[in-house]
PDB file of C-alpha atoms in Angstrom:
ATOM      1  CA  MET R  41       0.000   0.000   0.000  1.00  0.00           C
ATOM      2  CA  SER R  42       1.421   3.397  -0.964  1.00  0.00           C
ATOM      3  CA  ARG R  43       2.233   6.024   1.663  1.00  0.00           C
ATOM      4  CA  ARG R  44      -0.300   8.452   0.185  1.00  0.00           C
ATOM      5  CA  LEU R  45      -3.080   5.851   0.394  1.00  0.00           C
ATOM      6  CA  SER R  46      -2.096   5.019   4.056  1.00  0.00           C
ATOM      7  CA  VAL R  47      -2.333   8.671   5.047  1.00  0.00           C
ATOM      8  CA  TYR R  48      -5.651   8.996   3.234  1.00  0.00           C
ATOM      9  CA  ILE R  49      -7.140   6.028   5.116  1.00  0.00           C
ATOM     10  CA  PHE R  50      -5.716   7.262   8.458  1.00  0.00           C
ATOM     11  CA  LEU R  51      -7.244  10.708   7.985  1.00  0.00           C
ATOM     12  CA  ASN R  52     -10.581   9.242   6.967  1.00  0.00           C
ATOM     13  CA  ARG R  53     -10.768   6.332   9.391  1.00  0.00           C
ATOM     14  CA  ARG R  54     -14.457   6.855  10.042  1.00  0.00           C
ATOM     15  CA  ASN R  55     -15.292   6.488   6.330  1.00  0.00           C
ATOM     16  CA  LEU R  56     -12.944   3.544   5.742  1.00  0.00           C
ATOM     17  CA  SER R  57     -15.634   1.214   4.500  1.00  0.00           C
ATOM     18  CA  THR R  58     -16.942   3.729   1.973  1.00  0.00           C
ATOM     19  CA  THR R  59     -13.437   4.623   0.880  1.00  0.00           C
ATOM     20  CA  THR R  60     -12.467   0.978   0.363  1.00  0.00           C
ATOM     21  CA  THR R  61     -15.541   0.371  -1.757  1.00  0.00           C
ATOM     22  CA  THR R  62     -14.863   3.484  -3.813  1.00  0.00           C
ATOM     23  CA  PHE R  63     -11.243   2.455  -4.300  1.00  0.00           C
ATOM     24  CA  ALA R  64     -12.255  -1.061  -5.431  1.00  0.00           C
ATOM     25  CA  THR R  65     -14.791   0.352  -7.861  1.00  0.00           C
ATOM     26  CA  SER R  66     -12.241   2.797  -9.238  1.00  0.00           C
ATOM     27  CA  SER R  67      -9.733  -0.023  -9.673  1.00  0.00           C
ATOM     28  CA  SER R  68     -12.286  -2.133 -11.565  1.00  0.00           C
ATOM     29  CA  THR R  69     -13.211   0.813 -13.787  1.00  0.00           C
ATOM     30  CA  ALA R  70      -9.556   1.494 -14.486  1.00  0.00           C
ATOM     31  CA  ALA R  71      -8.977  -2.150 -15.389  1.00  0.00           C
ATOM     32  CA  ALA R  72     -11.972  -2.162 -17.714  1.00  0.00           C
ATOM     33  CA  THR R  73     -10.837   1.084 -19.315  1.00  0.00           C
ATOM     34  CA  THR R  74      -7.354  -0.350 -19.806  1.00  0.00           C
ATOM     35  CA  ALA R  75      -8.782  -3.510 -21.409  1.00  0.00           C
ATOM     36  CA  THR R  76     -11.001  -1.454 -23.731  1.00  0.00           C
ATOM     37  CA  ALA R  77      -8.076   0.746 -24.666  1.00  0.00           C
ATOM     38  CA  ALA R  78      -5.957  -2.328 -25.375  1.00  0.00           C
ATOM     39  CA  THR R  79      -8.686  -3.763 -27.608  1.00  0.00           C
ATOM     40  CA  ALA R  80      -9.061  -0.459 -29.442  1.00  0.00           C
ATOM     41  CA  GLU R  81      -5.305  -0.223 -29.859  1.00  0.00           C
ATOM     42  CA  SER R  82      -5.207  -3.781 -31.206  1.00  0.00           C
ATOM     43  CA  SER R  83      -8.022  -2.960 -33.629  1.00  0.00           C
ATOM     44  CA  ASP R  84      -6.234   0.205 -34.739  1.00  0.00           C
ATOM     45  CA  CYS R  85      -3.034  -1.790 -35.277  1.00  0.00           C
ATOM     46  CA  ASP R  86      -4.987  -4.312 -37.349  1.00  0.00           C
ATOM     47  CA  GLU R  87      -6.447  -1.562 -39.518  1.00  0.00           C
ATOM     48  CA  THR R  88      -3.007  -0.008 -39.998  1.00  0.00           C
ATOM     49  CA  PHE R  89      -1.509  -3.384 -40.913  1.00  0.00           C
ATOM     50  CA  ILE R  90      -4.342  -4.146 -43.373  1.00  0.00           C
ATOM     51  CA  SER R  91      -3.890  -0.727 -44.977  1.00  0.00           C
ATOM     52  CA  TYR R  92      -0.168  -1.458 -45.334  1.00  0.00           C
ATOM     53  CA  LEU R  93      -0.970  -4.879 -46.807  1.00  0.00           C
ATOM     54  CA  ASN R  94      -3.215  -3.234 -49.405  1.00  0.00           C
ATOM     55  CA  GLN R  95      -0.402  -0.871 -50.375  1.00  0.00           C
ATOM     56  CA  ILE R  96       1.982  -3.796 -50.858  1.00  0.00           C
ATOM     57  CA  VAL R  97      -0.401  -5.773 -53.031  1.00  0.00           C
ATOM     58  CA  ARG R  98      -1.452  -2.810 -55.152  1.00  0.00           C
ATOM     59  CA  GLY R  99       2.061  -1.383 -55.408  1.00  0.00           C
ATOM     60  CA  LYS R 100       4.693  -2.098 -58.024  1.00  0.00           C
ATOM     61  CA  GLY R 101       7.175  -3.738 -55.675  1.00  0.00           C
ATOM     62  CA  SER R 102       7.881  -7.458 -55.343  1.00  0.00           C
ATOM     63  CA  TRP R 103       5.308  -9.285 -53.186  1.00  0.00           C
ATOM     64  CA  LYS R 104       7.942 -11.900 -52.391  1.00  0.00           C
ATOM     65  CA  LEU R 105      10.361  -9.288 -51.087  1.00  0.00           C
ATOM     66  CA  TYR R 106       7.779  -7.680 -48.814  1.00  0.00           C
ATOM     67  CA  LEU R 107       6.014 -10.813 -47.581  1.00  0.00           C
ATOM     68  CA  ASN R 108       9.284 -12.566 -46.708  1.00  0.00           C
ATOM     69  CA  ASN R 109      10.050  -9.736 -44.286  1.00  0.00           C
ATOM     70  CA  PRO R 110       9.673 -11.236 -40.753  1.00  0.00           C
ATOM     71  CA  SER R 111       7.889  -8.101 -39.493  1.00  0.00           C
ATOM     72  CA  ILE R 112       5.129  -8.888 -41.997  1.00  0.00           C
ATOM     73  CA  SER R 113       5.212 -12.653 -42.387  1.00  0.00           C
ATOM     74  CA  GLN R 114       5.126 -13.296 -38.624  1.00  0.00           C
ATOM     75  CA  LYS R 115       2.209 -10.938 -38.094  1.00  0.00           C
ATOM     76  CA  LEU R 116       0.169 -11.877 -41.155  1.00  0.00           C
ATOM     77  CA  LYS R 117      -2.929 -13.916 -40.257  1.00  0.00           C
ATOM     78  CA  ALA R 118      -5.833 -15.279 -42.263  1.00  0.00           C
ATOM     79  CA  HIS R 119      -8.249 -12.627 -40.994  1.00  0.00           C
ATOM     80  CA  HIS R 120      -5.943  -9.865 -42.272  1.00  0.00           C
ATOM     81  CA  VAL R 121      -6.221 -11.208 -45.801  1.00  0.00           C
ATOM     82  CA  GLU R 122      -9.972 -11.611 -45.445  1.00  0.00           C
ATOM     83  CA  LYS R 123     -10.505  -8.082 -44.117  1.00  0.00           C
ATOM     84  CA  ALA R 124      -8.298  -6.563 -46.808  1.00  0.00           C
ATOM     85  CA  LYS R 125     -10.759  -7.725 -49.511  1.00  0.00           C
ATOM     86  CA  LEU R 126      -8.019  -8.289 -52.046  1.00  0.00           C
ATOM     87  CA  TYR R 127     -10.351  -9.379 -54.842  1.00  0.00           C
ATOM     88  CA  TRP R 128      -8.179  -8.339 -57.773  1.00  0.00           C
ATOM     89  CA  PRO R 129      -5.056 -10.161 -56.491  1.00  0.00           C
ATOM     90  CA  ALA R 130      -7.262 -13.164 -55.679  1.00  0.00           C
ATOM     91  CA  CYS R 131      -8.505 -13.224 -59.279  1.00  0.00           C
ATOM     92  CA  SER R 132      -4.917 -12.974 -60.492  1.00  0.00           C
ATOM     93  CA  VAL R 133      -3.902 -15.938 -58.340  1.00  0.00           C
ATOM     94  CA  LEU R 134      -6.870 -17.932 -59.641  1.00  0.00           C
ATOM     95  CA  GLN R 135      -5.873 -17.205 -63.244  1.00  0.00           C
ATOM     96  CA  THR R 136      -2.368 -18.494 -62.486  1.00  0.00           C
ATOM     97  CA  LEU R 137      -3.848 -21.576 -60.795  1.00  0.00           C
ATOM     98  CA  TYR R 138      -6.120 -22.155 -63.786  1.00  0.00           C
ATOM     99  CA  HIS R 139      -3.268 -22.060 -66.310  1.00  0.00           C
ATOM    100  CA  THR R 140      -0.634 -23.982 -64.343  1.00  0.00           C
ATOM    101  CA  ASN R 141      -2.284 -26.663 -62.215  1.00  0.00           C
ATOM    102  CA  SER R 142      -3.320 -30.133 -63.319  1.00  0.00           C
ATOM    103  CA  LEU R 143      -5.841 -30.745 -60.542  1.00  0.00           C
ATOM    104  CA  SER R 144      -9.395 -31.733 -61.339  1.00  0.00           C
ATOM    105  CA  PRO R 145     -12.201 -29.323 -60.321  1.00  0.00           C
ATOM    106  CA  CYS R 146     -13.074 -31.611 -57.384  1.00  0.00           C
ATOM    107  CA  GLN R 147      -9.479 -31.576 -56.159  1.00  0.00           C
ATOM    108  CA  VAL R 148      -9.294 -27.797 -56.492  1.00  0.00           C
ATOM    109  CA  PHE R 149     -12.510 -27.465 -54.483  1.00  0.00           C
ATOM    110  CA  ASP R 150     -11.187 -29.809 -51.788  1.00  0.00           C
ATOM    111  CA  GLU R 151      -8.054 -27.664 -51.424  1.00  0.00           C
ATOM    112  CA  PHE R 152     -10.171 -24.513 -51.181  1.00  0.00           C
ATOM    113  CA  LEU R 153     -12.453 -26.096 -48.594  1.00  0.00           C
ATOM    114  CA  ARG R 154      -9.512 -27.333 -46.511  1.00  0.00           C
ATOM    115  CA  SER R 155      -7.921 -23.863 -46.491  1.00  0.00           C
ATOM    116  CA  TYR R 156     -11.271 -22.217 -45.737  1.00  0.00           C
ATOM    117  CA  ARG R 157     -11.886 -24.428 -42.711  1.00  0.00           C
ATOM    118  CA  SER R 158      -8.342 -24.531 -41.357  1.00  0.00           C
ATOM    119  CA  SER R 159      -8.036 -20.732 -41.553  1.00  0.00           C
ATOM    120  CA  GLN R 160     -11.519 -20.310 -40.058  1.00  0.00           C
ATOM    121  CA  PHE R 161     -12.561 -17.831 -42.708  1.00  0.00           C
ATOM    122  CA  ARG R 162     -16.042 -16.378 -42.371  1.00  0.00           C
ATOM    123  CA  CYS R 163     -16.402 -15.113 -45.946  1.00  0.00           C
ATOM    124  CA  THR R 164     -17.052 -17.670 -48.722  1.00  0.00           C
ATOM    125  CA  TYR R 165     -16.414 -15.253 -51.590  1.00  0.00           C
ATOM    126  CA  GLY R 166     -13.300 -17.191 -52.624  1.00  0.00           C
ATOM    127  CA  PHE R 167     -15.552 -20.012 -53.834  1.00  0.00           C
ATOM    128  CA  ASP R 168     -17.572 -17.510 -55.882  1.00  0.00           C
ATOM    129  CA  LEU R 169     -14.385 -16.219 -57.501  1.00  0.00           C
ATOM    130  CA  LEU R 170     -13.270 -19.771 -58.244  1.00  0.00           C
ATOM    131  CA  ILE R 171     -16.527 -20.634 -59.997  1.00  0.00           C
ATOM    132  CA  LYS R 172     -16.594 -17.350 -61.943  1.00  0.00           C
ATOM    133  CA  ASN R 173     -13.035 -18.019 -63.095  1.00  0.00           C
ATOM    134  CA  TYR R 174     -14.141 -21.304 -64.678  1.00  0.00           C
ATOM    135  CA  VAL R 175     -17.178 -19.622 -66.267  1.00  0.00           C
ATOM    136  CA  GLN R 176     -15.064 -16.797 -67.714  1.00  0.00           C
ATOM    137  CA  ASN R 177     -12.656 -19.349 -69.177  1.00  0.00           C
ATOM    138  CA  ARG R 178     -15.604 -21.177 -70.765  1.00  0.00           C
ATOM    139  CA  ARG R 179     -15.194 -24.261 -68.636  1.00  0.00           C
ATOM    140  CA  ILE R 180     -18.878 -24.242 -67.766  1.00  0.00           C
ATOM    141  CA  LEU R 181     -19.179 -27.927 -66.890  1.00  0.00           C
ATOM    142  CA  ASP R 182     -16.219 -27.639 -64.494  1.00  0.00           C
ATOM    143  CA  SER R 183     -17.958 -24.701 -62.826  1.00  0.00           C
ATOM    144  CA  VAL R 184     -21.030 -26.917 -62.410  1.00  0.00           C
ATOM    145  CA  THR R 185     -18.885 -29.538 -60.661  1.00  0.00           C
ATOM    146  CA  ILE R 186     -17.591 -26.987 -58.142  1.00  0.00           C
ATOM    147  CA  LEU R 187     -21.069 -25.522 -57.663  1.00  0.00           C
ATOM    148  CA  LYS R 188     -22.422 -28.971 -56.787  1.00  0.00           C
ATOM    149  CA  CYS R 189     -19.522 -29.601 -54.391  1.00  0.00           C
ATOM    150  CA  SER R 190     -20.250 -26.254 -52.728  1.00  0.00           C
ATOM    151  CA  LEU R 191     -23.925 -27.048 -52.256  1.00  0.00           C
ATOM    152  CA  GLN R 192     -23.124 -30.490 -50.839  1.00  0.00           C
ATOM    153  CA  SER R 193     -20.552 -29.014 -48.410  1.00  0.00           C
ATOM    154  CA  GLY R 194     -22.887 -26.314 -47.122  1.00  0.00           C
ATOM    155  CA  VAL R 195     -20.918 -23.450 -48.700  1.00  0.00           C
ATOM    156  CA  VAL R 196     -23.360 -20.588 -49.348  1.00  0.00           C
ATOM    157  CA  LEU R 197     -22.642 -18.978 -52.718  1.00  0.00           C
ATOM    158  CA  GLU R 198     -23.792 -15.610 -54.034  1.00  0.00           C
ATOM    159  CA  VAL R 199     -26.937 -15.725 -56.174  1.00  0.00           C
ATOM    160  CA  ARG R 200     -25.163 -13.931 -59.022  1.00  0.00           C
ATOM    161  CA  THR R 201     -22.587 -16.738 -59.085  1.00  0.00           C
ATOM    162  CA  LEU R 202     -25.346 -19.330 -59.482  1.00  0.00           C
ATOM    163  CA  SER R 203     -26.952 -17.161 -62.149  1.00  0.00           C
ATOM    164  CA  ALA R 204     -23.657 -16.912 -64.061  1.00  0.00           C
ATOM    165  CA  VAL R 205     -23.358 -20.705 -64.136  1.00  0.00           C
ATOM    166  CA  LEU R 206     -26.954 -21.247 -65.283  1.00  0.00           C
ATOM    167  CA  HIS R 207     -26.681 -18.631 -68.035  1.00  0.00           C
ATOM    168  CA  GLY R 208     -23.398 -20.235 -69.087  1.00  0.00           C
ATOM    169  CA  LEU R 209     -25.236 -23.535 -69.438  1.00  0.00           C
ATOM    170  CA  VAL R 210     -27.967 -21.818 -71.460  1.00  0.00           C
ATOM    171  CA  ARG R 211     -25.298 -20.514 -73.874  1.00  0.00           C
ATOM    172  CA  ILE R 212     -24.055 -24.059 -74.513  1.00  0.00           C
ATOM    173  CA  ARG R 213     -27.651 -25.331 -74.656  1.00  0.00           C
ATOM    174  CA  ARG R 214     -27.424 -27.656 -71.669  1.00  0.00           C
ATOM    175  CA  PHE R 215     -31.013 -26.939 -70.678  1.00  0.00           C
ATOM    176  CA  ASN R 216     -31.554 -30.203 -68.795  1.00  0.00           C
ATOM    177  CA  LEU R 217     -28.620 -29.373 -66.556  1.00  0.00           C
ATOM    178  CA  VAL R 218     -30.050 -25.903 -65.838  1.00  0.00           C
ATOM    179  CA  VAL R 219     -33.303 -27.429 -64.578  1.00  0.00           C
ATOM    180  CA  GLU R 220     -31.422 -30.064 -62.577  1.00  0.00           C
ATOM    181  CA  LEU R 221     -29.214 -27.472 -60.880  1.00  0.00           C
ATOM    182  CA  PHE R 222     -32.184 -25.232 -60.146  1.00  0.00           C
ATOM    183  CA  SER R 223     -33.839 -28.126 -58.294  1.00  0.00           C
ATOM    184  CA  GLU R 224     -30.711 -28.586 -56.168  1.00  0.00           C
ATOM    185  CA  ILE R 225     -30.574 -24.847 -55.441  1.00  0.00           C
ATOM    186  CA  ALA R 226     -34.259 -24.806 -54.491  1.00  0.00           C
ATOM    187  CA  ASN R 227     -33.658 -27.719 -52.110  1.00  0.00           C
ATOM    188  CA  ASN R 228     -31.241 -25.537 -50.115  1.00  0.00           C
ATOM    189  CA  GLY R 229     -34.246 -23.813 -48.576  1.00  0.00           C
ATOM    190  CA  ASP R 230     -33.709 -20.364 -47.100  1.00  0.00           C
ATOM    191  CA  LYS R 231     -29.936 -20.403 -47.628  1.00  0.00           C
ATOM    192  CA  ILE R 232     -30.246 -19.233 -51.235  1.00  0.00           C
ATOM    193  CA  GLN R 233     -32.899 -16.870 -52.571  1.00  0.00           C
ATOM    194  CA  PRO R 234     -32.998 -17.007 -56.408  1.00  0.00           C
ATOM    195  CA  ASP R 235     -33.110 -13.675 -58.236  1.00  0.00           C
ATOM    196  CA  VAL R 236     -34.841 -12.623 -61.453  1.00  0.00           C
ATOM    197  CA  TYR R 237     -31.817 -13.482 -63.630  1.00  0.00           C
ATOM    198  CA  LEU R 238     -31.682 -17.012 -62.287  1.00  0.00           C
ATOM    199  CA  TYR R 239     -35.435 -17.495 -62.795  1.00  0.00           C
ATOM    200  CA  THR R 240     -35.124 -16.161 -66.349  1.00  0.00           C
ATOM    201  CA  ALA R 241     -32.482 -18.785 -67.196  1.00  0.00           C
ATOM    202  CA  VAL R 242     -34.752 -21.534 -65.849  1.00  0.00           C
ATOM    203  CA  VAL R 243     -37.838 -20.267 -67.727  1.00  0.00           C
ATOM    204  CA  HIS R 244     -35.757 -20.133 -70.932  1.00  0.00           C
ATOM    205  CA  SER R 245     -34.539 -23.693 -70.393  1.00  0.00           C
ATOM    206  CA  LEU R 246     -38.014 -25.081 -69.666  1.00  0.00           C
ATOM    207  CA  CYS R 247     -39.336 -23.466 -72.859  1.00  0.00           C
ATOM    208  CA  GLU R 248     -36.461 -24.921 -74.883  1.00  0.00           C
ATOM    209  CA  LEU R 249     -37.257 -28.331 -73.408  1.00  0.00           C
ATOM    210  CA  LYS R 250     -40.878 -27.779 -74.518  1.00  0.00           C
ATOM    211  CA  ASP R 251     -42.021 -27.917 -70.901  1.00  0.00           C
ATOM    212  CA  ILE R 252     -44.328 -24.936 -71.329  1.00  0.00           C
ATOM    213  CA  VAL R 253     -46.504 -25.995 -68.414  1.00  0.00           C
ATOM    214  CA  GLY R 254     -43.460 -26.057 -66.140  1.00  0.00           C
ATOM    215  CA  ALA R 255     -42.333 -22.616 -67.357  1.00  0.00           C
ATOM    216  CA  LYS R 256     -45.758 -21.066 -66.752  1.00  0.00           C
ATOM    217  CA  GLU R 257     -46.068 -22.702 -63.341  1.00  0.00           C
ATOM    218  CA  LEU R 258     -42.666 -21.354 -62.290  1.00  0.00           C
ATOM    219  CA  VAL R 259     -43.642 -17.812 -63.370  1.00  0.00           C
ATOM    220  CA  GLN R 260     -46.947 -18.076 -61.493  1.00  0.00           C
ATOM    221  CA  LYS R 261     -45.158 -19.373 -58.396  1.00  0.00           C
ATOM    222  CA  VAL R 262     -42.744 -16.433 -58.363  1.00  0.00           C
ATOM    223  CA  GLU R 263     -45.591 -13.976 -58.992  1.00  0.00           C
ATOM    224  CA  SER R 264     -47.519 -15.342 -56.026  1.00  0.00           C
ATOM    225  CA  GLY R 265     -44.640 -14.966 -53.594  1.00  0.00           C
ATOM    226  CA  GLY R 266     -41.385 -16.310 -54.960  1.00  0.00           C
ATOM    227  CA  GLY R 267     -39.272 -13.690 -53.213  1.00  0.00           C
ATOM    228  CA  CYS R 268     -38.441 -11.478 -56.196  1.00  0.00           C
ATOM    229  CA  GLN R 269     -40.071  -9.276 -58.838  1.00  0.00           C
ATOM    230  CA  LEU R 270     -39.932 -10.604 -62.387  1.00  0.00           C
ATOM    231  CA  ASN R 271     -38.982  -8.090 -65.077  1.00  0.00           C
ATOM    232  CA  LEU R 272     -39.915  -7.646 -68.732  1.00  0.00           C
ATOM    233  CA  VAL R 273     -37.003  -9.809 -69.887  1.00  0.00           C
ATOM    234  CA  THR R 274     -38.455 -12.839 -68.087  1.00  0.00           C
ATOM    235  CA  TYR R 275     -41.873 -12.345 -69.696  1.00  0.00           C
ATOM    236  CA  ASN R 276     -40.312 -11.777 -73.115  1.00  0.00           C
ATOM    237  CA  VAL R 277     -38.459 -15.074 -72.722  1.00  0.00           C
ATOM    238  CA  LEU R 278     -41.748 -16.798 -71.828  1.00  0.00           C
ATOM    239  CA  ILE R 279     -43.519 -15.143 -74.795  1.00  0.00           C
ATOM    240  CA  HIS R 280     -40.716 -16.299 -77.121  1.00  0.00           C
ATOM    241  CA  GLY R 281     -40.961 -19.847 -75.786  1.00  0.00           C
ATOM    242  CA  LEU R 282     -44.737 -19.903 -76.270  1.00  0.00           C
ATOM    243  CA  CYS R 283     -44.469 -18.558 -79.829  1.00  0.00           C
ATOM    244  CA  LYS R 284     -41.698 -21.013 -80.684  1.00  0.00           C
ATOM    245  CA  ASN R 285     -43.960 -23.828 -79.547  1.00  0.00           C
ATOM    246  CA  ARG R 286     -46.864 -22.427 -81.639  1.00  0.00           C
ATOM    247  CA  ARG R 287     -48.824 -21.339 -78.551  1.00  0.00           C
ATOM    248  CA  VAL R 288     -49.114 -17.764 -79.759  1.00  0.00           C
ATOM    249  CA  TRP R 289     -52.554 -17.098 -78.239  1.00  0.00           C
ATOM    250  CA  GLU R 290     -51.170 -17.870 -74.788  1.00  0.00           C
ATOM    251  CA  ALA R 291     -48.282 -15.526 -75.575  1.00  0.00           C
ATOM    252  CA  LEU R 292     -50.763 -12.766 -76.427  1.00  0.00           C
ATOM    253  CA  GLU R 293     -52.435 -13.330 -73.059  1.00  0.00           C
ATOM    254  CA  VAL R 294     -49.094 -12.863 -71.293  1.00  0.00           C
ATOM    255  CA  LYS R 295     -48.601  -9.588 -73.172  1.00  0.00           C
ATOM    256  CA  ARG R 296     -52.151  -8.430 -72.349  1.00  0.00           C
ATOM    257  CA  PHE R 297     -51.544  -8.714 -68.602  1.00  0.00           C
ATOM    258  CA  LEU R 298     -48.164  -6.955 -68.567  1.00  0.00           C
ATOM    259  CA  ASN R 299     -49.707  -3.568 -67.762  1.00  0.00           C
ATOM    260  CA  GLN R 300     -51.347  -5.049 -64.664  1.00  0.00           C
ATOM    261  CA  LYS R 301     -47.896  -6.105 -63.501  1.00  0.00           C
ATOM    262  CA  GLY R 302     -46.578  -2.561 -63.924  1.00  0.00           C
ATOM    263  CA  LEU R 303     -44.648  -3.441 -67.093  1.00  0.00           C
ATOM    264  CA  GLN R 304     -44.820  -1.944 -70.582  1.00  0.00           C
ATOM    265  CA  PRO R 305     -44.334  -4.172 -73.665  1.00  0.00           C
ATOM    266  CA  ASP R 306     -41.278  -3.154 -75.681  1.00  0.00           C
ATOM    267  CA  GLY R 307     -40.084  -3.703 -79.240  1.00  0.00           C
ATOM    268  CA  VAL R 308     -38.864  -7.210 -78.413  1.00  0.00           C
ATOM    269  CA  THR R 309     -42.305  -8.153 -77.050  1.00  0.00           C
ATOM    270  CA  TYR R 310     -44.141  -6.973 -80.175  1.00  0.00           C
ATOM    271  CA  CYS R 311     -41.683  -8.329 -82.743  1.00  0.00           C
ATOM    272  CA  THR R 312     -41.629 -11.737 -81.034  1.00  0.00           C
ATOM    273  CA  LEU R 313     -45.419 -11.877 -81.138  1.00  0.00           C
ATOM    274  CA  VAL R 314     -45.552 -10.739 -84.776  1.00  0.00           C
ATOM    275  CA  LEU R 315     -43.121 -13.459 -85.830  1.00  0.00           C
ATOM    276  CA  GLY R 316     -45.073 -16.000 -83.777  1.00  0.00           C
ATOM    277  CA  LEU R 317     -48.316 -14.968 -85.492  1.00  0.00           C
ATOM    278  CA  CYS R 318     -46.646 -15.272 -88.903  1.00  0.00           C
ATOM    279  CA  ARG R 319     -45.568 -18.788 -87.947  1.00  0.00           C
ATOM    280  CA  VAL R 320     -49.226 -19.808 -87.485  1.00  0.00           C
ATOM    281  CA  GLU R 321     -50.286 -17.654 -90.486  1.00  0.00           C
ATOM    282  CA  GLU R 322     -52.352 -15.174 -88.470  1.00  0.00           C
ATOM    283  CA  PHE R 323     -51.215 -12.240 -90.581  1.00  0.00           C
ATOM    284  CA  GLY R 324     -54.216 -10.033 -89.898  1.00  0.00           C
ATOM    285  CA  VAL R 325     -53.534 -10.039 -86.148  1.00  0.00           C
ATOM    286  CA  ALA R 326     -49.847  -9.475 -86.864  1.00  0.00           C
ATOM    287  CA  VAL R 327     -50.653  -6.340 -88.889  1.00  0.00           C
ATOM    288  CA  LYS R 328     -52.781  -4.993 -86.029  1.00  0.00           C
ATOM    289  CA  LEU R 329     -49.874  -5.532 -83.619  1.00  0.00           C
ATOM    290  CA  ILE R 330     -47.552  -3.624 -85.964  1.00  0.00           C
ATOM    291  CA  ASP R 331     -50.035  -0.733 -86.029  1.00  0.00           C
ATOM    292  CA  GLU R 332     -50.253  -0.794 -82.224  1.00  0.00           C
ATOM    293  CA  MET R 333     -46.485  -0.890 -81.980  1.00  0.00           C
ATOM    294  CA  VAL R 334     -46.002   2.097 -84.290  1.00  0.00           C
ATOM    295  CA  GLY R 335     -48.687   3.998 -82.369  1.00  0.00           C
ATOM    296  CA  LEU R 336     -46.564   3.589 -79.230  1.00  0.00           C
ATOM    297  CA  GLY R 337     -43.537   5.003 -81.018  1.00  0.00           C
ATOM    298  CA  LEU R 338     -41.772   1.649 -81.312  1.00  0.00           C
ATOM    299  CA  VAL R 339     -39.929   0.751 -84.527  1.00  0.00           C
ATOM    300  CA  PRO R 340     -40.578  -2.758 -85.922  1.00  0.00           C
ATOM    301  CA  ARG R 341     -37.585  -4.890 -86.819  1.00  0.00           C
ATOM    302  CA  GLU R 342     -36.993  -5.759 -90.460  1.00  0.00           C
ATOM    303  CA  ALA R 343     -37.595  -9.454 -89.725  1.00  0.00           C
ATOM    304  CA  ALA R 344     -41.107  -8.721 -88.396  1.00  0.00           C
ATOM    305  CA  ILE R 345     -42.092  -6.648 -91.450  1.00  0.00           C
ATOM    306  CA  SER R 346     -40.581  -9.203 -93.848  1.00  0.00           C
ATOM    307  CA  GLY R 347     -42.484 -12.013 -92.131  1.00  0.00           C
ATOM    308  CA  ILE R 348     -45.812 -10.260 -92.701  1.00  0.00           C
ATOM    309  CA  VAL R 349     -45.040  -9.194 -96.283  1.00  0.00           C
ATOM    310  CA  ASP R 350     -43.800 -12.654 -97.309  1.00  0.00           C
ATOM    311  CA  GLY R 351     -46.782 -14.323 -95.680  1.00  0.00           C
ATOM    312  CA  LEU R 352     -49.335 -12.032 -97.335  1.00  0.00           C
ATOM    313  CA  ARG R 353     -47.596 -12.515-100.692  1.00  0.00           C
ATOM    314  CA  ARG R 354     -47.860 -16.285-100.350  1.00  0.00           C
ATOM    315  CA  LYS R 355     -51.556 -15.869 -99.571  1.00  0.00           C
ATOM    316  CA  GLY R 356     -51.994 -13.661-102.641  1.00  0.00           C
ATOM    317  CA  ARG R 357     -53.083 -10.703-100.517  1.00  0.00           C
ATOM    318  CA  PHE R 358     -50.181  -8.403-101.283  1.00  0.00           C
TER     319      PHE R 358
END
């Protein structure tokens, strides 16, 4: 006990109990303040270190030279890399991995998953970048493999990553695989909420597979509470699928209800319907649609006009 504190207690003997309590409380407060300050200081140091790490990665110097420095390498932890959000360098590393490694997609995923778990990362964006890298390099089926591994391992991917894979499959006309993957995604429950772009890819695929009933049911399900608002592109895709399958009257019904959904038919909507009507030789209705289109200030495509003119000529009405 310090001399000053001894004198203080001696002079205030009658209030010793109160003084002791006050002193204990003050000591506890001081300890708490010190702990908070230490935490804040540690957090500040982390932020400073992460800022420095960003400068190294984005600078022109050698990463190897900097990262081999003990003052950096000994302090560098997984959470520093995660907090730094070094997406561009991560993409660069993935490109190098893509061009130099001989591992299968499953093996690559296993290595990612092992690193993710051993480093106790909280963010799963590395898996999204991995899948997008395969999509961008046109290895769509390999991206599907990693997507399936992710779903089976409980890794939650971004919806736009799933959408990129499904649209990649649409481009290579693997429509069955789109529908299959969508079923797996839907089985993940509340973990993944599909967006309008993902639904559009599925509607397109169902129409191409001639499953018009399935396409219409999916649209109706989303409209009645599927968690997102469909846009004009989705309905145009449905209209195109209906016309392609010679169900043009159903396509006209879809167009008729667009205004009730807060959407305005565009040039694609009208031209698709006109070409669909020409396919079933309903040229009179097609002409009326062209008139309606022009009245709205929309310009018909050459293919739509040619379809009507050629059809009327064949019928001897032009």
